[in-house]
PDB file of C-alpha atoms in Angstrom:
ATOM      1  CA  MET G   1      -9.903   6.711 -10.636  1.00 57.00           C
ATOM      2  CA  SER G   2      -6.310   5.987 -11.649  1.00 66.00           C
ATOM      3  CA  GLY G   3      -5.154   2.563 -12.791  1.00 67.00           C
ATOM      4  CA  PRO G   4      -3.401  -0.169 -10.827  1.00 70.00           C
ATOM      5  CA  ALA G   5       0.044   0.461  -9.430  1.00 72.00           C
ATOM      6  CA  PRO G   6       2.826  -0.328 -11.990  1.00 80.00           C
ATOM      7  CA  LEU G   7       5.909  -2.205 -10.779  1.00 87.00           C
ATOM      8  CA  ILE G   8       8.804   0.033  -9.677  1.00 91.00           C
ATOM      9  CA  ASP G   9      11.439  -2.204  -8.117  1.00 96.00           C
ATOM     10  CA  CYS G  10      12.012  -5.644  -6.599  1.00 97.00           C
ATOM     11  CA  GLY G  11      14.676  -7.632  -4.807  1.00 98.00           C
ATOM     12  CA  LEU G  12      15.620 -10.340  -2.343  1.00 98.00           C
ATOM     13  CA  LEU G  13      16.356  -9.321   1.250  1.00 98.00           C
ATOM     14  CA  THR G  14      18.445 -11.709   3.336  1.00 98.00           C
ATOM     15  CA  VAL G  15      17.087 -11.838   6.879  1.00 96.00           C
ATOM     16  CA  ALA G  16      18.776 -12.876  10.116  1.00 86.00           C
ATOM     17  CA  ASP G  17      18.486 -16.659   9.735  1.00 90.00           C
ATOM     18  CA  GLY G  18      19.539 -16.712   6.085  1.00 94.00           C
ATOM     19  CA  ASP G  19      16.157 -16.822   4.327  1.00 97.00           C
ATOM     20  CA  ARG G  20      15.894 -14.505   1.351  1.00 98.00           C
ATOM     21  CA  ILE G  21      12.571 -12.659   1.234  1.00 98.00           C
ATOM     22  CA  TYR G  22      11.266 -11.452  -2.113  1.00 98.00           C
ATOM     23  CA  TRP G  23       9.801  -7.931  -2.079  1.00 98.00           C
ATOM     24  CA  GLU G  24       8.492  -5.651  -4.784  1.00 98.00           C
ATOM     25  CA  THR G  25       7.280  -2.069  -4.917  1.00 98.00           C
ATOM     26  CA  SER G  26       4.786  -0.549  -7.316  1.00 97.00           C
ATOM     27  CA  GLY G  27       2.887   2.681  -7.877  1.00 96.00           C
ATOM     28  CA  HIS G  28       4.343   6.111  -7.116  1.00 95.00           C
ATOM     29  CA  PRO G  29       7.857   6.181  -5.614  1.00 96.00           C
ATOM     30  CA  ASP G  30       6.818   9.004  -3.270  1.00 96.00           C
ATOM     31  CA  GLY G  31       3.275   7.785  -2.630  1.00 96.00           C
ATOM     32  CA  ARG G  32       1.656   6.760   0.632  1.00 97.00           C
ATOM     33  CA  PRO G  33       3.239   3.477   1.749  1.00 98.00           C
ATOM     34  CA  ALA G  34       0.989   0.408   1.700  1.00 98.00           C
ATOM     35  CA  LEU G  35       1.697  -3.272   2.313  1.00 98.00           C
ATOM     36  CA  TYR G  36      -0.191  -6.204   0.782  1.00 98.00           C
ATOM     37  CA  LEU G  37      -0.086  -9.657   2.429  1.00 98.00           C
ATOM     38  CA  HIS G  38      -1.092 -12.670   0.332  1.00 98.00           C
ATOM     39  CA  GLY G  39      -3.112 -15.674   1.379  1.00 96.00           C
ATOM     40  CA  GLY G  40      -2.386 -19.331   1.874  1.00 95.00           C
ATOM     41  CA  PRO G  41      -0.191 -19.568   3.845  1.00 97.00           C
ATOM     42  CA  GLY G  42       2.031 -20.305   0.879  1.00 96.00           C
ATOM     43  CA  SER G  43       0.098 -18.866  -2.067  1.00 95.00           C
ATOM     44  CA  GLY G  44       2.654 -16.174  -2.923  1.00 96.00           C
ATOM     45  CA  LEU G  45       2.021 -12.901  -4.723  1.00 96.00           C
ATOM     46  CA  GLU G  46       1.491 -14.755  -8.004  1.00 90.00           C
ATOM     47  CA  THR G  47       1.111 -12.418 -11.022  1.00 89.00           C
ATOM     48  CA  GLY G  48       0.628  -9.156  -9.126  1.00 90.00           C
ATOM     49  CA  GLY G  49      -3.136  -8.822  -9.431  1.00 93.00           C
ATOM     50  CA  TYR G  50      -3.197  -7.353  -5.930  1.00 96.00           C
ATOM     51  CA  ARG G  51      -1.901  -4.054  -7.327  1.00 96.00           C
ATOM     52  CA  ARG G  52      -5.343  -3.251  -8.707  1.00 95.00           C
ATOM     53  CA  HIS G  53      -6.478  -2.649  -5.114  1.00 96.00           C
ATOM     54  CA  PHE G  54      -4.404   0.572  -5.017  1.00 97.00           C
ATOM     55  CA  ASP G  55      -4.325   3.853  -6.912  1.00 96.00           C
ATOM     56  CA  GLY G  56      -0.926   3.786  -8.592  1.00 95.00           C
ATOM     57  CA  ALA G  57      -0.750   7.578  -8.613  1.00 95.00           C
ATOM     58  CA  ARG G  58      -1.176   7.876  -4.835  1.00 96.00           C
ATOM     59  CA  TYR G  59       0.312   4.750  -3.270  1.00 97.00           C
ATOM     60  CA  ARG G  60       3.736   3.194  -3.020  1.00 97.00           C
ATOM     61  CA  VAL G  61       2.687  -0.446  -2.653  1.00 98.00           C
ATOM     62  CA  VAL G  62       4.897  -3.141  -1.176  1.00 98.00           C
ATOM     63  CA  GLY G  63       4.251  -6.821  -1.819  1.00 98.00           C
ATOM     64  CA  ILE G  64       6.123  -9.666  -0.107  1.00 98.00           C
ATOM     65  CA  ASP G  65       6.335 -13.349  -0.943  1.00 98.00           C
ATOM     66  CA  GLN G  66       6.188 -14.749   2.576  1.00 98.00           C
ATOM     67  CA  ARG G  67       9.116 -16.957   3.544  1.00 98.00           C
ATOM     68  CA  GLY G  68       9.191 -20.388   1.989  1.00 98.00           C
ATOM     69  CA  CYS G  69       6.974 -19.593  -1.006  1.00 98.00           C
ATOM     70  CA  GLY G  70       6.736 -17.675  -4.267  1.00 97.00           C
ATOM     71  CA  ARG G  71      10.072 -16.106  -5.203  1.00 97.00           C
ATOM     72  CA  SER G  72      11.435 -16.168  -1.655  1.00 98.00           C
ATOM     73  CA  ARG G  73      14.169 -18.717  -1.036  1.00 97.00           C
ATOM     74  CA  PRO G  74      14.563 -21.424  -0.012  1.00 97.00           C
ATOM     75  CA  LEU G  75      11.131 -22.816  -0.748  1.00 98.00           C
ATOM     76  CA  ALA G  76       9.589 -24.713   2.154  1.00 97.00           C
ATOM     77  CA  THR G  77       9.873 -27.976   0.211  1.00 97.00           C
ATOM     78  CA  GLN G  78      13.549 -27.425  -0.593  1.00 96.00           C
ATOM     79  CA  ASP G  79      14.700 -27.431   3.021  1.00 94.00           C
ATOM     80  CA  LEU G  80      12.178 -29.075   5.337  1.00 96.00           C
ATOM     81  CA  ALA G  81      14.594 -28.712   8.269  1.00 94.00           C
ATOM     82  CA  ARG G  82      13.852 -24.983   8.195  1.00 94.00           C
ATOM     83  CA  LEU G  83      10.100 -25.472   8.464  1.00 97.00           C
ATOM     84  CA  SER G  84      10.121 -25.131  12.261  1.00 95.00           C
ATOM     85  CA  ARG G  85      11.437 -21.575  11.833  1.00 96.00           C
ATOM     86  CA  ASN G  86       8.526 -20.627   9.591  1.00 98.00           C
ATOM     87  CA  THR G  87       6.007 -19.150  12.051  1.00 97.00           C
ATOM     88  CA  THR G  88       3.745 -16.126  12.272  1.00 97.00           C
ATOM     89  CA  GLN G  89       6.324 -14.513  14.538  1.00 97.00           C
ATOM     90  CA  THR G  90       9.116 -14.914  11.971  1.00 98.00           C
ATOM     91  CA  LEU G  91       6.820 -13.618   9.208  1.00 98.00           C
ATOM     92  CA  ILE G  92       6.202 -10.514  11.326  1.00 98.00           C
ATOM     93  CA  ALA G  93       9.960 -10.111  11.770  1.00 98.00           C
ATOM     94  CA  ASP G  94      10.397 -10.462   7.974  1.00 98.00           C
ATOM     95  CA  ILE G  95       7.801  -7.733   7.385  1.00 98.00           C
ATOM     96  CA  GLU G  96       9.654  -5.433   9.762  1.00 98.00           C
ATOM     97  CA  ALA G  97      12.963  -6.203   8.032  1.00 98.00           C
ATOM     98  CA  VAL G  98      11.464  -5.249   4.656  1.00 98.00           C
ATOM     99  CA  ARG G  99       9.918  -2.087   6.111  1.00 98.00           C
ATOM    100  CA  ARG G 100      13.265  -0.954   7.507  1.00 98.00           C
ATOM    101  CA  HIS G 101      15.069  -1.919   4.293  1.00 98.00           C
ATOM    102  CA  LEU G 102      12.726   0.277   2.254  1.00 98.00           C
ATOM    103  CA  GLY G 103      12.928   3.191   4.714  1.00 98.00           C
ATOM    104  CA  ILE G 104       9.203   3.204   5.509  1.00 98.00           C
ATOM    105  CA  GLU G 105       8.048   4.629   8.851  1.00 98.00           C
ATOM    106  CA  SER G 106       4.451   3.372   8.774  1.00 98.00           C
ATOM    107  CA  TRP G 107       1.993   2.093   6.195  1.00 98.00           C
ATOM    108  CA  LEU G 108      -1.531   1.043   5.367  1.00 98.00           C
ATOM    109  CA  VAL G 109      -1.639  -2.763   5.699  1.00 98.00           C
ATOM    110  CA  SER G 110      -3.957  -4.898   3.570  1.00 98.00           C
ATOM    111  CA  GLY G 111      -4.418  -8.581   2.956  1.00 98.00           C
ATOM    112  CA  ALA G 112      -6.735 -11.351   1.857  1.00 97.00           C
ATOM    113  CA  SER G 113      -7.635 -14.674   3.496  1.00 97.00           C
ATOM    114  CA  TRP G 114      -4.619 -15.881   5.552  1.00 98.00           C
ATOM    115  CA  GLY G 115      -3.103 -12.468   4.775  1.00 98.00           C
ATOM    116  CA  THR G 116      -5.759 -10.897   7.009  1.00 98.00           C
ATOM    117  CA  THR G 117      -4.657 -13.060   9.948  1.00 98.00           C
ATOM    118  CA  LEU G 118      -1.051 -12.026   9.358  1.00 98.00           C
ATOM    119  CA  ALA G 119      -2.042  -8.362   8.954  1.00 98.00           C
ATOM    120  CA  LEU G 120      -3.956  -8.395  12.255  1.00 98.00           C
ATOM    121  CA  ALA G 121      -1.128 -10.201  14.068  1.00 97.00           C
ATOM    122  CA  TYR G 122       1.383  -7.697  12.687  1.00 98.00           C
ATOM    123  CA  ALA G 123      -0.782  -4.716  13.635  1.00 98.00           C
ATOM    124  CA  GLN G 124      -1.256  -6.055  17.163  1.00 97.00           C
ATOM    125  CA  ARG G 125       2.515  -6.478  17.533  1.00 97.00           C
ATOM    126  CA  HIS G 126       3.441  -3.157  15.887  1.00 98.00           C
ATOM    127  CA  PRO G 127       0.420  -0.810  16.089  1.00 98.00           C
ATOM    128  CA  ASP G 128       2.672   2.233  15.754  1.00 97.00           C
ATOM    129  CA  ARG G 129       3.642   1.069  12.247  1.00 98.00           C
ATOM    130  CA  VAL G 130       0.072   0.688  10.939  1.00 98.00           C
ATOM    131  CA  ARG G 131      -1.952   3.662   9.657  1.00 98.00           C
ATOM    132  CA  ALA G 132      -5.011   1.656   8.589  1.00 98.00           C
ATOM    133  CA  LEU G 133      -6.099  -1.890   7.711  1.00 98.00           C
ATOM    134  CA  VAL G 134      -8.019  -3.116   4.658  1.00 98.00           C
ATOM    135  CA  LEU G 135      -8.890  -6.802   4.998  1.00 98.00           C
ATOM    136  CA  ALA G 136     -10.830  -9.093   2.651  1.00 98.00           C
ATOM    137  CA  ALA G 137     -11.995 -12.710   3.126  1.00 97.00           C
ATOM    138  CA  VAL G 138     -11.290 -12.259   6.811  1.00 98.00           C
ATOM    139  CA  THR G 139      -9.723 -15.005   8.940  1.00 97.00           C
ATOM    140  CA  THR G 140      -8.065 -15.294  12.346  1.00 97.00           C
ATOM    141  CA  THR G 141      -6.804 -18.890  11.876  1.00 96.00           C
ATOM    142  CA  SER G 142      -8.395 -19.921  15.159  1.00 95.00           C
ATOM    143  CA  ARG G 143      -8.813 -23.566  16.156  1.00 94.00           C
ATOM    144  CA  ASP G 144     -12.548 -23.242  15.434  1.00 94.00           C
ATOM    145  CA  GLU G 145     -11.884 -21.963  11.901  1.00 96.00           C
ATOM    146  CA  ILE G 146      -9.392 -24.750  11.195  1.00 96.00           C
ATOM    147  CA  THR G 147     -11.798 -27.396  12.504  1.00 96.00           C
ATOM    148  CA  TRP G 148     -14.548 -25.954  10.316  1.00 97.00           C
ATOM    149  CA  ILE G 149     -12.545 -25.933   7.086  1.00 97.00           C
ATOM    150  CA  THR G 150     -10.945 -29.358   7.577  1.00 97.00           C
ATOM    151  CA  GLU G 151     -13.744 -31.259   9.313  1.00 97.00           C
ATOM    152  CA  THR G 152     -17.150 -29.659   9.928  1.00 97.00           C
ATOM    153  CA  VAL G 153     -17.692 -28.332   6.412  1.00 96.00           C
ATOM    154  CA  GLY G 154     -17.444 -31.945   5.284  1.00 96.00           C
ATOM    155  CA  ARG G 155     -21.179 -32.105   6.030  1.00 97.00           C
ATOM    156  CA  VAL G 156     -21.661 -30.045   2.858  1.00 96.00           C
ATOM    157  CA  PHE G 157     -19.277 -32.183   0.771  1.00 96.00           C
ATOM    158  CA  PRO G 158     -19.585 -35.652   2.362  1.00 97.00           C
ATOM    159  CA  GLU G 159     -18.269 -37.638  -0.609  1.00 97.00           C
ATOM    160  CA  ALA G 160     -15.142 -35.518  -1.056  1.00 96.00           C
ATOM    161  CA  TRP G 161     -14.593 -35.263   2.695  1.00 97.00           C
ATOM    162  CA  GLN G 162     -14.692 -39.040   3.126  1.00 97.00           C
ATOM    163  CA  ALA G 163     -12.033 -39.379   0.420  1.00 97.00           C
ATOM    164  CA  PHE G 164     -10.014 -36.614   2.119  1.00 98.00           C
ATOM    165  CA  VAL G 165     -10.162 -38.447   5.467  1.00 98.00           C
ATOM    166  CA  GLU G 166      -9.352 -41.859   4.029  1.00 97.00           C
ATOM    167  CA  ALA G 167      -6.340 -40.450   2.177  1.00 98.00           C
ATOM    168  CA  SER G 168      -5.031 -38.589   5.241  1.00 98.00           C
ATOM    169  CA  GLY G 169      -3.271 -41.569   6.837  1.00 96.00           C
ATOM    170  CA  ARG G 170      -4.202 -40.302  10.289  1.00 96.00           C
ATOM    171  CA  ARG G 171      -3.267 -42.366  13.307  1.00 95.00           C
ATOM    172  CA  GLY G 172      -5.746 -43.001  16.099  1.00 94.00           C
ATOM    173  CA  ASP G 173      -7.296 -39.745  17.292  1.00 94.00           C
ATOM    174  CA  GLU G 174      -4.917 -37.618  15.203  1.00 96.00           C
ATOM    175  CA  ARG G 175      -6.600 -34.601  13.615  1.00 97.00           C
ATOM    176  CA  ILE G 176      -6.848 -34.691   9.841  1.00 98.00           C
ATOM    177  CA  VAL G 177      -4.752 -31.544   9.488  1.00 98.00           C
ATOM    178  CA  ASP G 178      -2.094 -32.962  11.820  1.00 98.00           C
ATOM    179  CA  ALA G 179      -1.852 -36.114   9.711  1.00 98.00           C
ATOM    180  CA  TYR G 180      -1.330 -34.164   6.503  1.00 98.00           C
ATOM    181  CA  ALA G 181       1.185 -31.830   8.184  1.00 98.00           C
ATOM    182  CA  ARG G 182       3.168 -34.818   9.490  1.00 98.00           C
ATOM    183  CA  ARG G 183       3.323 -36.428   6.060  1.00 98.00           C
ATOM    184  CA  LEU G 184       4.087 -33.223   4.159  1.00 98.00           C
ATOM    185  CA  GLY G 185       6.952 -32.498   6.553  1.00 97.00           C
ATOM    186  CA  GLY G 186       8.249 -36.066   6.388  1.00 96.00           C
ATOM    187  CA  SER G 187      11.202 -37.685   4.626  1.00 95.00           C
ATOM    188  CA  ASP G 188       9.287 -39.839   2.105  1.00 97.00           C
ATOM    189  CA  ALA G 189       9.165 -37.798  -1.120  1.00 96.00           C
ATOM    190  CA  SER G 190       6.545 -39.968  -2.820  1.00 97.00           C
ATOM    191  CA  ASP G 191       4.310 -39.809   0.249  1.00 98.00           C
ATOM    192  CA  ARG G 192       4.672 -36.019   0.316  1.00 97.00           C
ATOM    193  CA  ARG G 193       3.522 -35.860  -3.309  1.00 96.00           C
ATOM    194  CA  ARG G 194       0.454 -37.997  -2.542  1.00 97.00           C
ATOM    195  CA  ALA G 195      -0.394 -35.922   0.525  1.00 98.00           C
ATOM    196  CA  ALA G 196      -0.069 -32.668  -1.448  1.00 97.00           C
ATOM    197  CA  ARG G 197      -2.325 -34.028  -4.208  1.00 96.00           C
ATOM    198  CA  ASP G 198      -5.036 -35.130  -1.775  1.00 97.00           C
ATOM    199  CA  TRP G 199      -4.830 -31.966   0.323  1.00 97.00           C
ATOM    200  CA  ASN G 200      -5.152 -29.723  -2.709  1.00 95.00           C
ATOM    201  CA  ALA G 201      -8.106 -31.750  -4.001  1.00 95.00           C
ATOM    202  CA  TRP G 202      -9.917 -30.873  -0.763  1.00 96.00           C
ATOM    203  CA  GLU G 203      -8.896 -27.209  -1.085  1.00 93.00           C
ATOM    204  CA  ALA G 204     -10.478 -27.147  -4.544  1.00 91.00           C
ATOM    205  CA  THR G 205     -13.648 -28.775  -3.183  1.00 92.00           C
ATOM    206  CA  HIS G 206     -14.504 -26.416  -0.343  1.00 90.00           C
ATOM    207  CA  VAL G 207     -14.323 -23.357  -2.618  1.00 86.00           C
ATOM    208  CA  SER G 208     -16.177 -25.062  -5.473  1.00 80.00           C
ATOM    209  CA  LEU G 209     -19.559 -23.449  -4.710  1.00 79.00           C
ATOM    210  CA  ASP G 210     -18.073 -20.001  -5.339  1.00 72.00           C
ATOM    211  CA  PRO G 211     -17.630 -19.318  -9.085  1.00 66.00           C
ATOM    212  CA  SER G 212     -15.566 -16.201  -8.339  1.00 66.00           C
ATOM    213  CA  SER G 213     -12.889 -17.982  -6.299  1.00 58.00           C
ATOM    214  CA  PRO G 214      -9.875 -19.782  -7.770  1.00 53.00           C
ATOM    215  CA  GLN G 215     -10.319 -23.540  -7.532  1.00 46.00           C
ATOM    216  CA  GLY G 216      -7.193 -24.224  -5.469  1.00 48.00           C
ATOM    217  CA  PRO G 217      -3.607 -24.236  -6.757  1.00 52.00           C
ATOM    218  CA  PRO G 218      -3.086 -24.817 -10.495  1.00 54.00           C
ATOM    219  CA  PRO G 219      -2.877 -28.560 -11.233  1.00 57.00           C
ATOM    220  CA  ASN G 220       0.012 -28.113 -13.694  1.00 69.00           C
ATOM    221  CA  ASP G 221       2.453 -26.728 -11.113  1.00 84.00           C
ATOM    222  CA  PRO G 222       3.407 -29.573  -8.764  1.00 88.00           C
ATOM    223  CA  GLU G 223       6.155 -27.611  -7.002  1.00 93.00           C
ATOM    224  CA  ARG G 224       3.853 -24.725  -6.138  1.00 94.00           C
ATOM    225  CA  ASN G 225       1.144 -27.165  -5.086  1.00 94.00           C
ATOM    226  CA  ALA G 226       3.549 -28.927  -2.734  1.00 97.00           C
ATOM    227  CA  VAL G 227       4.758 -25.638  -1.228  1.00 97.00           C
ATOM    228  CA  PHE G 228       1.182 -24.503  -0.690  1.00 97.00           C
ATOM    229  CA  ALA G 229       0.063 -27.754   0.960  1.00 98.00           C
ATOM    230  CA  THR G 230       3.185 -27.928   3.123  1.00 98.00           C
ATOM    231  CA  LEU G 231       2.823 -24.409   4.485  1.00 98.00           C
ATOM    232  CA  VAL G 232      -0.961 -24.458   4.931  1.00 98.00           C
ATOM    233  CA  THR G 233      -0.878 -27.665   6.941  1.00 98.00           C
ATOM    234  CA  HIS G 234       2.183 -26.515   8.924  1.00 98.00           C
ATOM    235  CA  TYR G 235       0.390 -23.342  10.022  1.00 98.00           C
ATOM    236  CA  TRP G 236      -3.037 -24.879  10.543  1.00 97.00           C
ATOM    237  CA  ALA G 237      -1.660 -27.789  12.579  1.00 97.00           C
ATOM    238  CA  ASN G 238      -0.144 -25.166  14.885  1.00 96.00           C
ATOM    239  CA  ASP G 239      -3.243 -22.929  15.100  1.00 95.00           C
ATOM    240  CA  GLY G 240      -1.402 -20.276  13.121  1.00 96.00           C
ATOM    241  CA  PHE G 241       1.195 -20.071  15.924  1.00 96.00           C
ATOM    242  CA  LEU G 242      -1.311 -17.793  17.689  1.00 93.00           C
ATOM    243  CA  ARG G 243      -2.237 -19.745  20.795  1.00 81.00           C
ATOM    244  CA  GLY G 244      -3.381 -18.367  24.152  1.00 68.00           C
ATOM    245  CA  SER G 245      -2.606 -14.711  24.775  1.00 55.00           C
ATOM    246  CA  ASP G 246      -1.455 -14.345  21.155  1.00 62.00           C
ATOM    247  CA  ALA G 247      -4.911 -15.165  19.740  1.00 90.00           C
ATOM    248  CA  ILE G 248      -6.196 -12.485  17.383  1.00 96.00           C
ATOM    249  CA  LEU G 249      -9.583 -11.933  19.028  1.00 95.00           C
ATOM    250  CA  ALA G 250      -7.948 -11.572  22.439  1.00 94.00           C
ATOM    251  CA  GLY G 251      -5.639  -8.849  21.140  1.00 95.00           C
ATOM    252  CA  MET G 252      -8.110  -6.524  19.446  1.00 96.00           C
ATOM    253  CA  ASP G 253      -7.680  -3.839  22.130  1.00 95.00           C
ATOM    254  CA  HIS G 254      -4.341  -3.053  20.496  1.00 95.00           C
ATOM    255  CA  LEU G 255      -6.193  -1.796  17.403  1.00 97.00           C
ATOM    256  CA  ARG G 256      -8.517   0.685  19.135  1.00 92.00           C
ATOM    257  CA  ALA G 257      -6.956   3.705  17.435  1.00 93.00           C
ATOM    258  CA  ILE G 258      -6.392   2.131  14.001  1.00 97.00           C
ATOM    259  CA  PRO G 259      -9.152   2.520  11.399  1.00 98.00           C
ATOM    260  CA  GLY G 260     -10.005  -0.489   9.295  1.00 98.00           C
ATOM    261  CA  VAL G 261     -12.368  -2.008   6.757  1.00 98.00           C
ATOM    262  CA  LEU G 262     -13.441  -5.666   6.910  1.00 98.00           C
ATOM    263  CA  ILE G 263     -14.772  -7.025   3.599  1.00 98.00           C
ATOM    264  CA  HIS G 264     -16.318 -10.480   3.466  1.00 98.00           C
ATOM    265  CA  GLY G 265     -18.480 -12.529   1.114  1.00 96.00           C
ATOM    266  CA  ARG G 266     -21.779 -13.779   2.491  1.00 96.00           C
ATOM    267  CA  ARG G 267     -21.373 -16.969   0.423  1.00 95.00           C
ATOM    268  CA  ASP G 268     -17.898 -17.759   1.752  1.00 96.00           C
ATOM    269  CA  ILE G 269     -18.492 -21.314   2.932  1.00 94.00           C
ATOM    270  CA  SER G 270     -14.762 -21.930   3.515  1.00 94.00           C
ATOM    271  CA  GLY G 271     -14.615 -19.065   6.002  1.00 95.00           C
ATOM    272  CA  PRO G 272     -18.070 -18.028   7.250  1.00 96.00           C
ATOM    273  CA  ALA G 273     -18.794 -14.338   7.841  1.00 97.00           C
ATOM    274  CA  VAL G 274     -19.037 -14.798  11.603  1.00 97.00           C
ATOM    275  CA  THR G 275     -15.288 -14.189  11.939  1.00 97.00           C
ATOM    276  CA  ALA G 276     -15.461 -10.754  10.290  1.00 98.00           C
ATOM    277  CA  TRP G 277     -18.533  -9.925  12.379  1.00 98.00           C
ATOM    278  CA  GLN G 278     -16.823 -10.920  15.645  1.00 97.00           C
ATOM    279  CA  LEU G 279     -13.786  -8.799  14.820  1.00 97.00           C
ATOM    280  CA  HIS G 280     -15.960  -5.828  13.914  1.00 98.00           C
ATOM    281  CA  ARG G 281     -17.787  -6.007  17.263  1.00 97.00           C
ATOM    282  CA  LEU G 282     -14.452  -5.920  19.090  1.00 97.00           C
ATOM    283  CA  TRP G 283     -13.003  -3.129  16.934  1.00 97.00           C
ATOM    284  CA  PRO G 284     -14.970   0.151  17.160  1.00 95.00           C
ATOM    285  CA  ALA G 285     -12.755   1.847  14.573  1.00 97.00           C
ATOM    286  CA  SER G 286     -13.665  -0.705  11.912  1.00 98.00           C
ATOM    287  CA  ARG G 287     -16.312  -0.784   9.191  1.00 98.00           C
ATOM    288  CA  LEU G 288     -17.851  -4.114   8.117  1.00 98.00           C
ATOM    289  CA  CYS G 289     -18.794  -4.634   4.476  1.00 98.00           C
ATOM    290  CA  ILE G 290     -20.639  -7.869   3.625  1.00 98.00           C
ATOM    291  CA  VAL G 291     -20.745  -8.639  -0.096  1.00 97.00           C
ATOM    292  CA  GLU G 292     -23.949 -10.612  -0.502  1.00 96.00           C
ATOM    293  CA  ALA G 293     -23.339 -12.300  -3.871  1.00 94.00           C
ATOM    294  CA  GLU G 294     -19.712 -13.457  -3.465  1.00 95.00           C
ATOM    295  CA  GLY G 295     -17.694 -15.967  -1.460  1.00 93.00           C
ATOM    296  CA  HIS G 296     -13.949 -16.123  -0.745  1.00 93.00           C
ATOM    297  CA  GLY G 297     -13.151 -13.451  -3.310  1.00 92.00           C
ATOM    298  CA  GLY G 298     -14.520 -11.978  -6.504  1.00 94.00           C
ATOM    299  CA  PRO G 299     -14.786  -8.748  -8.530  1.00 95.00           C
ATOM    300  CA  GLU G 300     -17.065  -6.926  -6.079  1.00 97.00           C
ATOM    301  CA  ILE G 301     -14.816  -7.747  -3.128  1.00 97.00           C
ATOM    302  CA  ALA G 302     -11.855  -6.456  -5.153  1.00 96.00           C
ATOM    303  CA  ALA G 303     -13.806  -3.281  -5.935  1.00 97.00           C
ATOM    304  CA  ARG G 304     -14.621  -2.770  -2.249  1.00 98.00           C
ATOM    305  CA  MET G 305     -10.920  -3.119  -1.414  1.00 98.00           C
ATOM    306  CA  ARG G 306     -10.073  -0.447  -3.975  1.00 97.00           C
ATOM    307  CA  GLU G 307     -12.791   1.834  -2.592  1.00 98.00           C
ATOM    308  CA  ALA G 308     -11.366   1.373   0.913  1.00 98.00           C
ATOM    309  CA  THR G 309      -7.782   2.197  -0.052  1.00 98.00           C
ATOM    310  CA  ASP G 310      -9.026   5.181  -2.091  1.00 97.00           C
ATOM    311  CA  SER G 311     -10.992   6.421   0.929  1.00 97.00           C
ATOM    312  CA  PHE G 312      -7.925   6.336   3.166  1.00 97.00           C
ATOM    313  CA  ALA G 313      -5.935   8.227   0.535  1.00 96.00           C
ATOM    314  CA  ASP G 314      -8.754  10.788   0.334  1.00 89.00           C
ATOM    315  CA  LEU G 315      -8.580  11.279   4.114  1.00 83.00           C
ATOM    316  CA  ASP G 316      -4.854  11.891   3.854  1.00 78.00           C
ATOM    317  CA  ASP G 317      -5.465  14.459   1.088  1.00 73.00           C
ATOM    318  CA  GLN G 318      -8.007  16.279   3.279  1.00 74.00           C
ATOM    319  CA  LYS G 319      -5.527  16.525   6.145  1.00 73.00           C
ATOM    320  CA  ARG G 320      -2.895  18.155   3.962  1.00 62.00           C
TER     321      ARG G 320
END
């Protein structure tokens, strides 16, 4: 097995509405194209650890900092007036702009957590551009999933959840996530900082049973924390901008001919395995891999991702 894909090139691509999207390529310049989509929304590519999921000798890997976060500009917190333009549909358009910019016809698409929702939405919109899907810590950002992670799972962490609710500033019957989204998109800078702090404290809580998962955004990076909280609540308050006929489960027929691997931790309390199982049942070309000892990430899940991308490269080699 070859090592992780080394960085080749990077840049900022200006898209139609003026956002500049950070992209980077790694691995072999003439390798099989592959795209990696990070989680969050708003986590960014971070230090490039995702490259270990690909054989650097066989893949040309593309990573993107989704608009508003990471090294893309402007950051969501720098221009809140642009937040309404930050939707799943514009992220899909950004992906297509990067694909065309790099001269790629089609690619393997992978992602983790929120990145799996975006990967599925992209594949359903552009199935002709997707050769295969490798998805870990699987989500569809449905209303049920958002309710679970912001409300129902509070039964497991009642003390922290009560603090989360009391700090939300919700009005009347307002959902908790709607209250945080309203405040994080508001004009009061000090209130935004408080909302980001309290939101991220809850994020750290609901992954705290999983020793393999990062415990939320790093506490020593207030700007990144604010970007993360702003984008997560913006997307979750809008059901991932995937309502009605755009819902992921309702669109799985579009993926009939696309092979895929769904990798999920049995101990993922933030995102229970039922979502990956439901997708698998609707997607005959998929394989479901449940990692019994891990939650929302971990070394075995990373190893299963690498095995999946290697297997798709092996299939390509056999066809040649």
